[in-house]
Amino acid sequence: MRIALAGNPNSGKTTLFNAITGSIESVGNWPGVTVARKEGEVKRNLYKKNEAIRIIDLPGTYSMSPFTLEERITRDFVRNESPDVIINIIDANNLSRSLVYTTQLLELGVPVVVALNKWDTVKQKQTDINTETLSKQLNCPVIPISAIQNQGLRILIETCYQIKGKKQIAPYRCMIVENVEHVAESDKKRFEFVSAIVTEAEKRKVTSDKQTIHDTIDRIVANRYLGMPIFAIILYAVFSISQSTIGPWIADYMVAGIDSLYVFAESAMSEAVSPLLKTLLLDGIIGGVGAIVGFLPLIMVLFFMLALLEDSGYMARVAVVMDPIMKKVGLSGRSIIPMVISTGCAIPGIMSTRTIKNERERRTTAMLTSFMPCGAKLPVIALFAGVFFQEAAWVGTLMYFLGILVIIFGAYVIRKINNDTSKKSFFIMELPEYRWPSVKRAFTSMINQGKAFVTKAVTIILISNVVVQIMQTFTWQFQLVEEGLEATSILANISSPIAFAMIPLGFGIWQLTAAAVTGFIAKENVVGTLAVVFGITNFINTEELILVSGSIEVAGIFGLTSVAALAYLVFNLFTPPCFAAIGAMNAELESKKWLIGSIAFQLGMGYVLAYLIYQIGTFATTGQLGSGAFAGLFTVLVLIGIVLLIITKNSVETTLKVQ
Amino acid sequence: MSKAFLMKGFQSLRGNPMDVTACEINELMTIKSIETIDPEMRDFLFSLGCFEGRTITLISILGSTYIVNISDARYSIDAQLAQAIKV
């Protein structure tokens, strides 16, 4: 049997899908989390029959408007997937809006079961819904459930069995309509029909237009002046917990484990093992991968916290706070959703830009959203915060806000380049009610992220580290690199010319450049490669780093000042993301011109930012400019010049066209 | 006398319906029309149950953002949208 799952955004569709199938897709307390099509098997303990049940999630949440505009998508879906039964999941707190879609589904000729979700909160609000009346009026079964609390699911699946193959007569049928005006007329009647049902079936003790505690909270957290500072404080708190207190505390234990693995592997290998294989295994694999895995607790704690925030409903308010700022640069609050998703991983973030209707806005967001620091960039941030800034939480917070600033500035530039003077797009955002975030779901999200992180570490990162290790061990003649002649290795040879260009940024050392370049494959590689090229297995425990480097300062290992370290960090965060994200950008931008422009823009952005931080920072701390200041200035001016030239050219062209 | 109150009086004198930006907070209003040249905006509002004859309540004003209640749900809308909804 095949069951299709259909419902409005934020009705709890993904939660129900997870509850029925036992899978762990990510959910958020805001509309439009799901973009890709999902399919799964119903858990065996939910029904008795032997036949397997497939459940297909209807990809309907492309926009916030699920009704009229998406009717066609629903119809196409039903035609292609031919489900036996449709489960229409609706938010019981919002019948009048949800039932419109239900009446449309009922017209499709496939038996429908209505799942009245969030039944637990309906009871809390003392709203009385007569399911029998609803069922009679709609002419289909109505089952109250709570997907979060796993209630009513068995009855729901059982009902699906009972109505399979049965005919249902749609209670409301739209007349055959020929032109657009008639559609609107028919849809208005549909709304009236639904209103009548709701009035009959629902008795609210508290009507929805009265002020609630949620509105009071909104007035504070979405306040024009308080909104941003509150967001900053919350982010700072998240970082100080994950990067400065609980995270490192757990990490210390893991690092001890990795260290003992290193020692064990070293002692287990007899003298007979070739020294080459030994370094490859110890420094390349255990060292490189271990250095990244050490950051796992920090990342998991961070994602736990972010999931709690997302689940609470707060992120929708962030979008509201950011909207006026984003409007000034030709975007809207809608762009915030991809940005927030990108803090996990830029790929789903870029994919979620599909929800934005305006093409330029969509492309601009897809091209800029990867500037938000993602999970893979966290080890890099944590490493530099740990080694150079005493694990300060402000480093991470600063990088997030810098990300937001860069996106705003980038959007401004792109708007100028496109010479787009079209009117600003309107912004509307549903404000879901606040709720206590579910620890269970945050835990699931954390485990998901952790799994993805470890999988990447033992595949892509492992391979990259082995390659880096080999390139570092051999010369072009495939001779082993002699001690003291490290600069003759393949890696050094390839990286040195690029390193030359990095001198004005404060890190013109081939080791650091090699790490930044491998970062384009996957950002975790930056940490892995640094571990390999500097031969360090443990980045978390800075005390050990002091031991490794003897009496020299910890930071001395990299040969960087704190300012140069910050510049290096910024360079890694704000240059193009990993290959996979560029692939996603290619898919969403649907234009080679935009893709090339995006990569060039990101490279330029990383370079200019790192240059400014290094040179200004060095001047501020030492009173002198850093090395290569003038050569760098020249490059920066050329880059800015190119952008200005394109802007002027496009603006002249538009003026000519107008004339 | 509040600004909204004055606006209301002024607009009703001219016989024009006022828009949501001039509503009083907590007052249940009936939508008279959606005035926009953007069909997308009209469809969008329609799909949320926001069209003539339906009701809307202004819940709060946060800077240039208006929090409204339409068909039992809370939405944050910008000034541009708020001005398009005539009540």
XYZ file of C-alpha atoms in Angstrom:
746
model
C 0.000 0.000 0.000
C 1.185 3.485 -0.747
C 0.234 6.421 1.436
C 0.880 10.020 0.484
C 1.410 12.598 3.184
C 0.058 16.047 2.351
C -0.248 19.119 4.490
C 0.408 22.788 4.927
C 3.797 24.128 5.932
C 4.461 23.887 9.654
C 1.584 21.456 10.200
C 4.057 18.920 11.558
C 4.372 16.887 8.387
C 8.044 16.063 8.810
C 7.493 15.216 12.477
C 4.693 12.817 11.494
C 6.824 11.330 8.721
C 9.600 10.689 11.241
C 7.187 9.288 13.821
C 5.631 6.876 11.319
C 8.810 5.732 9.607
C 11.240 6.023 12.495
C 13.606 8.075 10.374
C 15.270 11.231 11.561
C 14.780 13.986 9.035
C 15.421 17.445 10.342
C 12.438 19.457 11.510
C 12.084 23.083 12.413
C 9.381 25.170 13.946
C 8.812 27.250 10.855
C 7.313 26.758 7.448
C 9.192 25.343 4.509
C 11.734 23.005 6.073
C 11.171 20.272 3.533
C 12.339 20.805 -0.009
C 13.333 17.408 -1.328
C 10.989 14.464 -1.903
C 11.032 11.843 0.805
C 9.844 8.263 0.941
C 9.925 5.712 3.746
C 8.593 2.458 5.145
C 5.961 2.552 7.908
C 7.249 1.105 11.191
C 6.104 -2.458 11.735
C 4.765 -1.876 15.226
C 2.118 0.516 13.927
C 0.015 -2.079 12.104
C -0.768 -5.775 12.098
C -1.093 -6.736 8.438
C 1.757 -8.329 6.548
C 1.763 -6.017 3.594
C 4.464 -3.362 3.646
C 3.328 0.261 3.603
C 5.312 2.920 1.784
C 4.769 6.493 2.808
C 5.599 9.336 0.453
C 5.983 12.874 1.621
C 4.332 15.230 -0.792
C 6.787 17.905 -1.797
C 4.411 20.780 -1.346
C 6.244 23.279 0.758
C 7.948 25.280 -1.943
C 6.243 28.410 -0.850
C 4.336 29.592 2.130
C 1.197 29.593 0.112
C 0.090 26.013 -0.149
C -3.385 26.386 -1.583
C -4.294 27.865 -4.931
C -0.755 28.077 -6.229
C 0.161 24.550 -5.335
C -2.973 22.817 -6.401
C -1.302 21.861 -9.637
C 1.728 20.383 -7.873
C -0.583 18.265 -5.744
C -2.526 17.068 -8.768
C 0.640 16.166 -10.685
C 1.983 14.380 -7.675
C -1.119 12.271 -7.225
C -1.121 11.399 -10.913
C 2.538 10.347 -10.870
C 2.712 8.552 -7.563
C -0.768 6.994 -7.546
C -1.131 6.632 -3.776
C -3.865 4.374 -2.377
C -4.643 6.756 0.454
C -3.755 10.352 1.250
C -3.131 11.372 4.833
C -3.894 15.061 5.073
C -2.106 16.342 8.135
C -3.462 19.606 9.472
C -2.666 21.840 12.372
C -5.700 21.517 14.616
C -4.997 25.004 15.961
C -5.663 26.471 12.560
C -8.611 24.707 11.029
C -9.929 27.568 8.943
C -6.715 27.821 6.972
C -5.864 24.133 6.759
C -9.244 22.790 5.676
C -9.176 24.715 2.406
C -6.410 22.449 1.238
C -8.328 19.455 2.578
C -11.334 20.248 0.373
C -8.991 20.388 -2.616
C -7.430 17.051 -1.761
C -10.862 15.503 -1.423
C -11.590 16.379 -5.045
C -8.719 14.262 -6.340
C -10.622 10.976 -6.147
C -8.173 9.283 -3.767
C -9.486 8.334 -0.291
C -8.356 10.912 2.276
C -7.842 10.614 6.034
C -7.537 13.855 7.939
C -4.964 13.739 10.742
C -5.708 16.512 13.225
C -2.209 17.160 14.490
C -1.109 19.074 17.596
C -4.156 17.734 19.420
C -2.304 18.080 22.728
C -1.965 21.849 22.338
C -5.605 22.175 21.304
C -6.593 20.672 24.635
C -4.248 23.005 26.485
C -5.895 25.995 24.893
C -9.297 24.677 25.862
C -10.481 24.768 22.302
C -13.209 22.275 21.637
C -13.207 20.576 18.259
C -15.979 18.175 17.397
C -14.261 15.597 15.212
C -17.527 13.837 14.432
C -19.046 16.989 12.966
C -15.875 17.578 10.998
C -15.855 14.049 9.702
C -19.508 14.259 8.695
C -19.106 17.592 6.952
C -15.948 16.641 5.111
C -17.184 13.171 4.317
C -13.942 11.522 5.357
C -12.432 10.085 8.573
C -10.869 12.617 10.963
C -8.310 11.291 13.466
C -6.871 13.450 16.252
C -3.158 12.797 16.669
C -0.055 14.245 18.223
C 2.961 13.477 16.075
C 5.333 14.856 18.700
C 3.957 12.640 21.443
C 3.423 9.629 19.184
C -0.299 9.565 19.884
C -3.008 8.304 17.567
C -0.607 6.969 14.944
C -1.815 3.377 15.162
C -5.438 4.399 14.628
C -4.344 6.608 11.750
C -2.644 3.759 9.892
C -5.529 1.415 10.725
C -7.984 3.924 9.229
C -5.883 4.115 6.082
C -6.435 0.378 5.678
C -10.146 0.667 6.171
C -10.705 3.341 3.561
C -8.310 1.965 0.964
C -10.175 1.489 -2.282
C -13.341 3.138 -0.954
C -15.061 5.962 -2.765
C -15.381 9.303 -1.039
C -17.720 12.009 -2.233
C -16.112 15.408 -2.072
C -18.194 17.749 0.079
C -17.216 20.743 -1.981
C -16.640 20.551 -5.690
C -15.428 23.449 -7.693
C -17.352 24.039 -10.881
C -15.521 23.593 -14.122
C -13.812 26.885 -14.431
C -12.640 28.516 -17.579
C -11.045 31.790 -16.732
C -9.056 33.203 -13.887
C -11.898 35.278 -12.477
C -14.046 32.198 -12.060
C -11.265 30.430 -10.221
C -11.083 33.285 -7.746
C -14.866 33.241 -7.396
C -14.895 29.502 -6.814
C -12.046 29.724 -4.308
C -13.896 32.389 -2.348
C -16.878 30.052 -2.104
C -14.500 27.364 -0.933
C -13.281 29.605 1.882
C -16.878 30.322 2.858
C -17.683 26.622 2.857
C -14.729 25.981 5.166
C -15.640 28.885 7.448
C -19.090 27.391 7.890
C -17.636 24.004 8.862
C -15.213 25.581 11.325
C -17.938 27.645 12.975
C -19.959 24.495 13.452
C -17.216 22.172 14.655
C -14.943 24.435 16.671
C -15.603 26.255 19.937
C -12.685 28.399 21.034
C -12.447 29.565 24.602
C -9.755 32.041 23.654
C -10.224 33.544 20.219
C -7.116 33.883 18.121
C -7.313 37.641 17.730
C -6.694 38.280 21.424
C -3.233 39.218 22.660
C -1.334 36.280 24.083
C 1.916 35.756 25.923
C 3.476 34.949 22.533
C 2.653 38.443 21.306
C 4.244 39.949 24.376
C 7.432 37.969 23.780
C 7.370 39.020 20.128
C 7.237 42.647 21.134
C 10.518 42.198 22.958
C 12.530 39.801 20.795
C 11.378 41.240 17.464
C 11.672 44.811 18.692
C 13.213 47.246 16.238
C 16.044 48.201 18.581
C 16.284 45.240 20.941
C 15.973 42.518 18.302
C 19.551 42.510 17.065
C 21.250 42.832 20.492
C 19.086 39.977 21.790
C 20.059 37.838 18.811
C 23.739 38.654 19.449
C 23.467 37.736 23.123
C 21.747 34.456 22.310
C 24.395 33.541 19.735
C 27.144 34.464 22.169
C 25.586 32.246 24.832
C 25.373 29.375 22.349
C 29.032 29.788 21.506
C 30.294 30.153 25.005
C 28.546 26.936 25.997
C 29.599 24.933 22.961
C 33.071 26.323 22.325
C 34.310 27.522 25.687
C 32.745 25.437 28.427
C 30.870 22.171 27.900
C 32.246 21.424 24.411
C 35.979 21.520 25.239
C 35.308 19.761 28.520
C 33.937 16.704 26.677
C 36.525 17.094 23.932
C 39.393 16.678 26.382
C 38.233 13.136 27.096
C 38.001 12.267 23.417
C 41.404 13.671 22.684
C 42.883 11.522 25.414
C 41.331 8.541 23.626
C 42.816 9.531 20.269
C 46.210 10.040 21.865
C 46.170 6.619 23.406
C 45.153 5.172 20.033
C 48.161 6.896 18.510
C 50.483 5.486 21.183
C 48.910 2.050 20.865
C 49.260 2.014 17.064
C 52.833 3.184 17.338
C 53.767 0.420 19.742
C 51.802 -2.219 17.839
C 53.761 -1.680 14.661
C 56.956 -3.673 14.787
C 60.270 -2.469 13.504
C 59.579 -4.385 10.323
C 56.896 -1.910 9.226
C 58.396 0.548 6.802
C 58.850 4.019 8.319
C 56.965 5.465 5.369
C 53.850 3.414 6.089
C 54.248 4.227 9.726
C 54.163 8.009 9.245
C 51.335 7.669 6.761
C 49.242 5.770 9.274
C 50.243 7.671 12.373
C 50.566 11.258 11.172
C 48.454 11.130 8.035
C 45.495 9.099 9.230
C 45.346 9.033 13.005
C 46.873 12.492 13.301
C 44.916 14.201 10.565
C 41.545 12.582 11.124
C 42.027 12.577 14.885
C 42.632 16.299 14.891
C 39.225 16.820 13.317
C 37.348 14.217 15.320
C 38.609 15.957 18.453
C 36.294 18.827 17.549
C 33.263 16.558 17.338
C 31.961 17.347 20.855
C 32.158 21.093 20.209
C 30.159 20.702 17.031
C 27.607 18.381 18.559
C 26.979 20.677 21.502
C 26.596 23.623 19.118
C 24.071 21.796 16.948
C 22.173 20.699 20.006
C 21.829 24.331 21.035
C 20.930 25.541 17.538
C 18.267 22.834 17.245
C 16.753 23.966 20.541
C 16.625 27.526 19.219
C 15.087 26.458 15.927
C 12.499 24.295 17.646
C 11.399 27.082 19.954
C 10.120 29.187 17.055
C 12.649 31.954 17.670
C 14.249 31.815 14.218
C 11.085 33.065 12.513
C 11.444 36.187 14.673
C 15.053 36.593 13.591
C 13.788 36.722 10.019
C 11.369 39.478 11.064
C 14.135 41.462 12.766
C 16.424 41.124 9.759
C 13.808 41.965 7.138
C 14.175 45.785 7.169
C 17.962 45.476 6.843
C 17.738 42.910 4.070
C 15.203 45.097 2.237
C 17.767 47.868 1.977
C 19.988 45.616 -0.123
C 17.246 44.173 -2.279
C 16.636 40.974 -0.337
C 13.945 40.211 2.220
C 13.509 38.354 5.475
C 12.890 35.238 3.366
C 16.632 35.035 2.725
C 17.211 34.446 6.419
C 15.857 30.889 6.283
C 18.547 29.651 3.850
C 21.116 31.505 5.930
C 20.053 29.801 9.134
C 19.967 26.393 7.440
C 23.460 27.133 6.121
C 24.796 27.331 9.649
C 24.365 23.555 9.607
C 25.457 22.896 6.053
C 25.452 25.223 3.069
C 24.085 22.567 0.679
C 20.525 22.303 2.082
C 20.760 26.052 2.700
C 21.410 26.718 -0.973
C 18.682 24.239 -1.951
C 16.151 25.979 0.255
C 16.535 29.200 -1.743
C 13.963 27.611 -4.079
C 11.311 28.961 -1.743
C 12.171 32.497 -2.876
C 10.086 33.512 -5.861
C 11.950 36.532 -7.181
C 14.765 35.299 -9.429
C 17.397 37.860 -8.586
C 16.647 37.528 -4.906
C 16.835 33.765 -5.159
C 20.138 33.758 -7.015
C 21.670 36.373 -4.773
C 20.743 34.350 -1.707
C 22.007 31.072 -3.221
C 25.292 32.739 -4.049
C 25.808 34.405 -0.670
C 24.277 32.033 1.847
C 27.427 29.903 2.068
C 29.184 32.842 3.729
C 27.469 31.725 6.934
C 29.887 29.566 8.903
C 28.723 25.945 8.487
C 29.433 22.859 10.580
C 32.569 22.069 8.597
C 33.994 25.527 9.242
C 33.511 25.150 12.992
C 36.637 23.086 13.619
C 38.600 25.817 11.855
C 36.985 28.503 14.008
C 37.399 26.416 17.157
C 41.035 25.703 16.334
C 41.962 29.341 15.879
C 39.836 30.503 18.787
C 41.547 27.878 20.914
C 45.138 28.383 19.820
C 45.206 32.150 19.391
C 42.367 33.568 21.456
C 42.101 31.407 24.588
C 38.890 29.730 23.401
C 37.071 33.049 23.456
C 33.384 32.739 22.549
C 33.505 36.109 20.813
C 35.529 34.676 17.928
C 32.693 32.371 16.837
C 30.006 34.988 17.458
C 32.045 37.518 15.488
C 32.377 35.108 12.559
C 28.592 34.633 12.425
C 27.947 38.350 12.479
C 30.730 38.951 9.975
C 28.995 36.348 7.811
C 25.732 38.283 8.032
C 27.502 41.573 7.266
C 29.312 40.076 4.285
C 26.010 38.748 2.946
C 24.362 42.153 3.327
C 27.283 43.899 1.649
C 27.441 41.216 -1.055
C 23.740 41.593 -1.784
C 24.239 45.333 -2.125
C 27.071 44.863 -4.623
C 25.174 42.233 -6.616
C 22.170 44.501 -6.798
C 24.397 47.256 -8.154
C 26.038 44.877 -10.636
C 22.639 43.778 -11.922
C 21.566 47.374 -11.894
C 18.288 46.202 -10.514
C 15.988 49.042 -9.576
C 12.829 46.961 -9.494
C 10.624 47.421 -6.504
C 11.373 45.542 -3.353
C 9.612 42.271 -2.912
C 7.054 42.027 -0.158
C 7.691 40.029 2.953
C 5.331 37.903 4.964
C 6.285 35.357 7.557
C 4.088 33.142 9.619
C 4.926 33.450 13.288
C 4.521 30.010 14.821
C 3.697 29.990 18.512
C 6.650 29.585 20.826
C 7.009 26.194 22.377
C 9.377 24.501 24.757
C 11.994 22.995 22.482
C 12.072 19.235 22.485
C 15.313 17.891 23.916
C 14.673 14.645 22.089
C 14.539 16.347 18.711
C 17.574 18.474 19.470
C 19.353 15.274 20.410
C 18.320 13.668 17.104
C 19.559 16.659 15.163
C 22.832 16.554 17.076
C 23.325 12.837 16.355
C 22.562 13.455 12.658
C 25.144 16.190 12.420
C 27.665 14.155 14.385
C 27.156 11.169 12.097
C 27.585 13.249 8.958
C 30.687 14.805 10.442
C 32.313 11.483 11.323
C 31.353 9.958 7.964
C 33.043 12.824 6.183
C 36.081 12.597 8.454
C 36.673 8.937 7.663
C 36.061 9.278 3.927
C 36.869 12.541 2.149
C 39.059 13.936 4.895
C 40.926 10.670 5.361
C 41.691 10.414 1.657
C 42.713 14.060 1.478
C 45.013 13.629 4.437
C 46.672 10.585 2.944
C 47.232 12.476 -0.309
C 48.605 15.486 1.548
C 50.864 13.233 3.596
C 52.212 11.545 0.461
C 52.709 14.854 -1.330
C 54.556 16.100 1.680
C 56.766 13.038 1.973
C 57.921 12.848 -1.642
C 59.733 15.096 -4.067
C 58.742 15.267 -7.737
C 61.339 12.548 -8.417
C 59.490 10.304 -5.943
C 62.403 10.468 -3.593
C 61.766 10.766 0.109
C 62.095 14.325 1.263
C 65.254 14.711 3.280
C 65.228 16.126 6.741
C 65.610 19.884 6.688
C 64.700 20.100 3.005
C 60.916 20.119 3.475
C 60.553 22.822 0.852
C 61.460 20.302 -1.876
C 58.302 18.232 -1.404
C 55.571 18.133 -4.044
C 53.187 19.854 -1.665
C 55.624 22.673 -0.929
C 56.334 23.093 -4.622
C 52.701 23.397 -5.582
C 51.759 25.627 -2.671
C 54.694 28.038 -2.732
C 53.615 30.106 -5.761
C 50.130 30.476 -4.274
C 51.654 31.263 -0.893
C 53.446 34.170 -2.548
C 50.093 35.793 -3.259
C 49.156 35.363 0.386
C 52.054 37.409 1.787
C 49.987 40.628 1.940
C 47.393 38.683 3.952
C 49.950 37.712 6.583
C 50.223 34.004 5.923
C 52.531 33.520 2.955
C 53.735 30.163 4.229
C 53.292 27.130 1.988
C 51.951 24.928 4.795
C 49.116 27.331 5.559
C 48.369 27.849 1.880
C 48.213 24.102 1.283
C 45.701 23.808 4.117
C 43.551 26.611 2.699
C 43.600 25.007 -0.757
C 42.565 21.578 0.546
C 39.789 23.466 2.322
C 38.092 23.969 -1.040
C 37.488 20.203 -1.170
C 35.950 20.229 2.303
C 36.506 22.836 4.985
C 37.416 20.294 7.666
C 40.503 19.631 5.549
C 42.003 22.894 6.740
C 42.390 21.435 10.212
C 43.371 18.005 8.898
C 46.059 19.374 6.606
C 47.432 21.686 9.282
C 47.709 18.671 11.574
C 49.562 16.732 8.904
C 51.934 19.461 7.726
C 52.835 20.589 11.216
C 52.762 17.064 12.647
C 50.338 17.824 15.452
C 47.782 15.286 16.584
C 46.015 17.294 19.192
C 44.557 20.717 18.634
C 42.043 20.786 21.444
C 44.446 20.606 24.301
C 46.515 23.736 24.004
C 48.631 22.788 26.977
C 49.900 19.866 24.995
C 50.676 22.158 22.090
C 52.953 24.073 24.425
C 54.699 20.833 25.249
C 55.051 19.975 21.576
C 56.641 23.253 20.708
C 58.753 23.408 23.817
C 59.196 26.792 25.326
C 58.061 28.660 22.239
C 54.669 30.274 22.365
C 51.750 28.088 21.288
C 50.919 30.333 18.386
C 54.542 30.179 17.314
C 53.986 26.748 15.774
C 52.137 28.296 12.886
C 54.474 31.256 12.802
C 51.533 33.644 12.915
C 50.627 36.679 14.954
C 47.080 36.742 16.346
C 46.127 39.318 13.733
C 47.462 37.131 10.919
C 45.657 34.171 12.460
C 42.388 36.090 12.368
C 43.071 37.036 8.739
C 43.768 33.378 7.913
C 40.575 32.298 9.637
C 38.550 34.900 7.742
C 40.189 33.883 4.471
C 39.128 30.282 5.036
C 35.583 31.189 6.010
C 34.830 33.705 3.303
C 36.396 32.171 0.225
C 34.336 29.674 -1.824
C 32.849 26.835 0.244
C 33.483 23.160 -0.495
C 33.062 21.509 -3.932
C 29.735 20.017 -2.896
C 28.292 23.440 -2.065
C 29.545 24.833 -5.374
C 27.724 21.940 -7.038
C 24.534 22.890 -5.228
C 25.040 26.510 -6.277
C 25.414 25.396 -9.870
C 22.089 23.572 -9.648
C 20.179 26.443 -8.068
C 21.710 29.364 -9.966
C 20.893 27.730 -13.322
C 23.385 29.979 -15.029
C 27.082 29.488 -15.728
C 27.561 33.236 -15.731
C 26.177 33.537 -12.218
C 28.191 30.535 -11.028
C 31.498 31.884 -12.308
C 30.590 35.298 -10.961
C 29.804 33.750 -7.573
C 33.106 31.910 -7.279
C 35.078 34.956 -8.391
C 33.145 37.134 -5.974
C 33.763 34.754 -3.081
C 37.493 34.475 -3.837
C 37.761 38.244 -4.057
C 35.740 38.735 -0.877
C 37.950 36.342 1.134
C 41.105 37.991 -0.188
C 40.031 41.573 0.441
C 38.668 40.832 3.921
C 41.798 38.965 4.989
C 43.973 41.761 3.586
C 42.065 44.454 5.459
C 42.095 42.544 8.735
C 45.794 41.742 8.540
C 47.037 45.139 7.442
C 44.753 47.286 9.588
C 45.183 44.951 12.540
C 48.951 44.913 12.210
C 49.061 48.664 11.930
C 46.868 49.030 14.996
C 48.926 46.631 17.113
C 52.491 47.393 15.986
C 52.228 50.793 14.356
C 53.670 49.406 11.143
C 52.093 47.938 8.050
C 52.430 44.203 7.486
C 54.628 42.726 4.774
C 53.517 43.170 1.183
C 51.096 45.929 2.093
C 51.478 47.792 -1.179
C 51.420 44.797 -3.498
C 48.285 43.668 -1.695
C 46.741 47.097 -1.891
C 47.299 47.017 -5.619
C 45.506 43.648 -5.930
C 42.645 44.828 -3.728
C 42.240 48.025 -5.742
C 42.237 46.067 -8.987
C 39.521 43.768 -7.603
C 37.399 46.700 -6.451
C 38.068 48.419 -9.778
C 36.756 45.423 -11.725
C 33.532 45.396 -9.701
C 33.059 49.155 -10.140
C 33.745 48.840 -13.857
C 31.064 46.159 -14.245
C 28.589 48.261 -12.256
C 29.189 51.344 -14.405
C 29.070 49.351 -17.634
C 25.754 47.749 -16.706
C 24.235 51.002 -15.561
C 25.258 52.760 -18.794
C 23.808 49.890 -20.833
C 20.507 50.130 -19.007
C 20.345 53.877 -19.526
C 21.016 53.398 -23.243
C 18.303 50.763 -23.453
C 15.832 53.085 -21.796
C 16.652 55.847 -24.252
C -6.164 61.301 20.373
C -3.995 58.753 18.675
C -2.531 59.191 15.241
C -4.425 56.135 14.068
C -7.665 57.652 15.267
C -7.041 60.871 13.362
C -6.075 58.930 10.261
C -9.263 56.983 10.507
C -11.405 60.087 10.771
C -9.550 61.785 7.960
C -9.807 58.841 5.637
C -13.453 58.165 6.320
C -14.188 61.833 5.593
C -12.605 61.441 2.208
C -14.575 58.297 1.700
C -11.431 56.228 1.270
C -11.026 52.985 3.096
C -7.956 53.010 5.304
C -5.250 50.368 5.293
C -3.893 48.129 8.005
C -1.116 50.575 8.963
C -3.814 52.906 10.307
C -5.735 50.275 12.251
C -6.088 50.362 15.982
C -4.410 47.516 17.769
C -6.726 44.671 18.827
C -9.600 45.921 16.708
C -11.255 43.300 14.518
C -11.560 44.779 11.024
C -13.284 43.536 7.899
C -11.191 43.685 4.757
C -12.747 45.936 2.112
C -10.305 45.259 -0.685
C -6.755 44.351 -1.598
C -5.254 47.151 -3.618
C -2.132 46.175 -5.450
C -0.890 46.015 -9.006
C 1.075 42.907 -8.124
C -1.069 39.851 -8.927
C 1.359 37.630 -7.079
C 0.794 39.548 -3.865
C -2.956 39.326 -4.328
C -2.849 35.545 -4.900
C -0.568 35.130 -1.984
C -2.784 37.016 0.414
C -5.774 35.204 -1.004
C -4.238 31.830 -0.257
C -3.895 32.834 3.385
C -7.558 33.730 3.536
C -6.877 37.441 3.282
C -9.405 38.939 0.846
C -12.468 41.161 0.922
C -15.102 40.136 3.404
C -12.669 38.322 5.695
C -11.411 39.731 8.971
C -8.005 40.917 10.095
C -6.737 42.111 13.470
C -3.629 44.192 14.026
C -1.787 42.663 16.980
C 1.272 44.858 17.241
C 3.533 47.227 15.340
C 7.259 46.556 15.553
C 9.063 49.297 13.677
C 8.108 48.881 10.050
C 6.701 45.423 10.670
C 3.059 44.708 11.386
C 1.941 41.617 13.263
C -1.549 40.632 12.202
C -4.007 37.860 12.841
C -5.612 36.372 9.731
C -7.710 33.170 9.844
C -6.465 32.088 13.262
C -2.778 32.517 12.466
C -0.176 35.154 13.249
C 1.782 36.735 10.442
C 4.440 39.346 10.280
C 3.904 41.565 7.251
C 5.860 44.548 5.998
C 4.492 48.052 5.459
C 4.085 47.453 1.730
C 1.698 44.568 2.338
C -0.047 46.337 5.206
C -0.784 49.277 2.922
C -2.268 47.012 0.289
C -4.883 45.653 2.674
C -7.738 48.167 2.868
C -10.190 47.892 5.715
